[in-house]
Amino acid sequence: MHKMVLLQLAATFVTAAVASTLFGVRGFFSAIWGGLAYVVPGVFFAWRLWLTSLRGEHAKVTTFMAGELVRLISTVGLLALAVMLYKNLHWGAFLIGLALTVKANLFAFLVKTRT
């Protein structure tokens, strides 16, 4: 799970670097906002699952689903916060940053994991 979050964070910064060359500083920060709005709740969700596994408890389905619901709500809240706080938002870079960070999960199979 931690590798997944690191992969999403890497996708956010790669997208921001490309957005900065295409759209300038405005595109860079817009892509960062879009990507981090998805990554930050994922970090807390992964951290919570990791703490649950350290205690030796098995994650129940209801606990997992409640965590996913909180992650979804906080992602939407961070997206709304980005729109309200960053008045110079470049919508193209913002949405591309969000989309590529979300789709970084599809490339997780390329990251070799230890068993």
Coordinates of C-alpha atoms in Angstrom, one line a residue:
M1 CA 0.0 0.0 0.0
H2 CA 2.9 2.4 0.7
K3 CA 4.4 1.7 -2.7
M4 CA 1.0 2.6 -4.2
V5 CA 1.0 6.0 -2.4
L6 CA 4.6 6.6 -3.5
L7 CA 3.7 5.8 -7.1
Q8 CA 0.8 8.2 -6.9
L9 CA 3.1 10.9 -5.5
A10 CA 5.6 10.3 -8.3
A11 CA 2.8 10.6 -10.9
T12 CA 1.7 13.9 -9.3
F13 CA 5.2 15.4 -9.5
V14 CA 5.9 14.1 -13.0
T15 CA 2.5 15.6 -14.1
A16 CA 3.4 18.9 -12.4
A17 CA 6.7 19.0 -14.2
V18 CA 5.1 18.5 -17.5
A19 CA 2.3 21.0 -16.7
S20 CA 4.9 23.6 -15.7
T21 CA 6.6 23.3 -19.2
L22 CA 3.2 23.6 -20.9
F23 CA 1.3 26.1 -18.7
G24 CA 4.0 27.7 -16.6
V25 CA 3.9 28.2 -12.8
R26 CA 0.2 28.4 -12.8
G27 CA 0.0 24.9 -14.4
F28 CA 2.5 23.5 -12.0
F29 CA 0.6 24.5 -8.9
S30 CA -2.7 23.5 -10.4
A31 CA -1.4 20.0 -11.2
I32 CA 0.1 19.7 -7.7
W33 CA -3.3 20.7 -6.1
G34 CA -5.1 18.1 -8.3
G35 CA -2.7 15.3 -7.5
L36 CA -2.3 16.0 -3.8
A37 CA -6.0 16.2 -3.3
Y38 CA -6.0 12.4 -4.1
V39 CA -2.7 11.4 -2.5
V40 CA -3.1 13.0 0.9
P41 CA -6.2 11.1 1.9
G42 CA -4.6 8.0 0.5
V43 CA -1.6 8.4 2.8
F44 CA -3.8 8.6 5.9
F45 CA -5.8 5.6 4.7
A46 CA -2.7 3.5 4.1
W47 CA -1.3 4.6 7.5
R48 CA -4.4 3.5 9.2
L49 CA -4.4 0.1 7.5
W50 CA -0.7 -0.3 8.5
L51 CA -1.4 0.5 12.1
T52 CA -4.3 -2.0 12.1
S53 CA -1.9 -4.7 10.8
L54 CA 0.7 -3.8 13.4
R55 CA -1.8 -4.4 16.2
G56 CA -2.4 -7.9 14.8
E57 CA -6.0 -7.2 14.1
H58 CA -7.7 -8.2 10.9
A59 CA -9.3 -5.4 9.0
K60 CA -13.0 -5.9 8.8
V61 CA -14.9 -5.1 5.6
T62 CA -16.9 -2.5 7.4
T63 CA -13.8 -0.8 8.7
F64 CA -12.2 -0.8 5.2
M65 CA -15.3 0.5 3.5
A66 CA -15.7 3.3 6.2
G67 CA -12.1 4.2 5.6
E68 CA -12.7 4.4 1.8
L69 CA -15.8 6.6 2.4
V70 CA -13.8 9.0 4.5
R71 CA -11.0 9.0 1.9
L72 CA -13.6 9.8 -0.8
I73 CA -15.2 12.6 1.1
S74 CA -11.9 14.1 2.1
T75 CA -10.7 14.0 -1.5
V76 CA -13.8 15.9 -2.7
G77 CA -13.3 18.3 0.2
L78 CA -9.6 18.9 -0.8
L79 CA -10.6 19.4 -4.4
A80 CA -13.2 22.0 -3.4
L81 CA -10.7 23.7 -1.1
A82 CA -8.2 23.9 -4.0
V83 CA -10.8 25.6 -6.2
M84 CA -11.7 28.1 -3.5
L85 CA -8.2 28.9 -2.3
Y86 CA -6.2 29.0 -5.6
K87 CA -8.0 31.7 -7.6
N88 CA -5.5 31.4 -10.5
L89 CA -6.3 27.7 -11.1
H90 CA -5.6 26.3 -14.5
W91 CA -8.4 23.8 -14.9
G92 CA -6.7 21.7 -17.6
A93 CA -3.6 21.1 -15.5
F94 CA -5.7 20.6 -12.4
L95 CA -7.9 17.9 -13.9
I96 CA -4.9 16.2 -15.7
G97 CA -3.0 16.1 -12.4
L98 CA -5.9 14.5 -10.7
A99 CA -6.6 12.0 -13.5
L100 CA -3.1 10.8 -13.9
T101 CA -2.7 10.4 -10.1
V102 CA -5.8 8.3 -9.9
K103 CA -4.7 6.3 -12.9
A104 CA -1.3 5.6 -11.4
N105 CA -2.9 2.7 -9.7
L106 CA -3.1 0.9 -13.0
F107 CA 0.6 0.9 -13.3
A108 CA 1.2 -0.6 -9.8
F109 CA 1.8 -4.0 -11.3
L110 CA 5.0 -2.7 -12.8
V111 CA 6.4 -2.1 -9.3
K112 CA 7.9 -5.4 -8.1
T113 CA 6.9 -6.3 -4.5
R114 CA 8.7 -8.5 -2.0
T115 CA 6.7 -11.3 -0.4

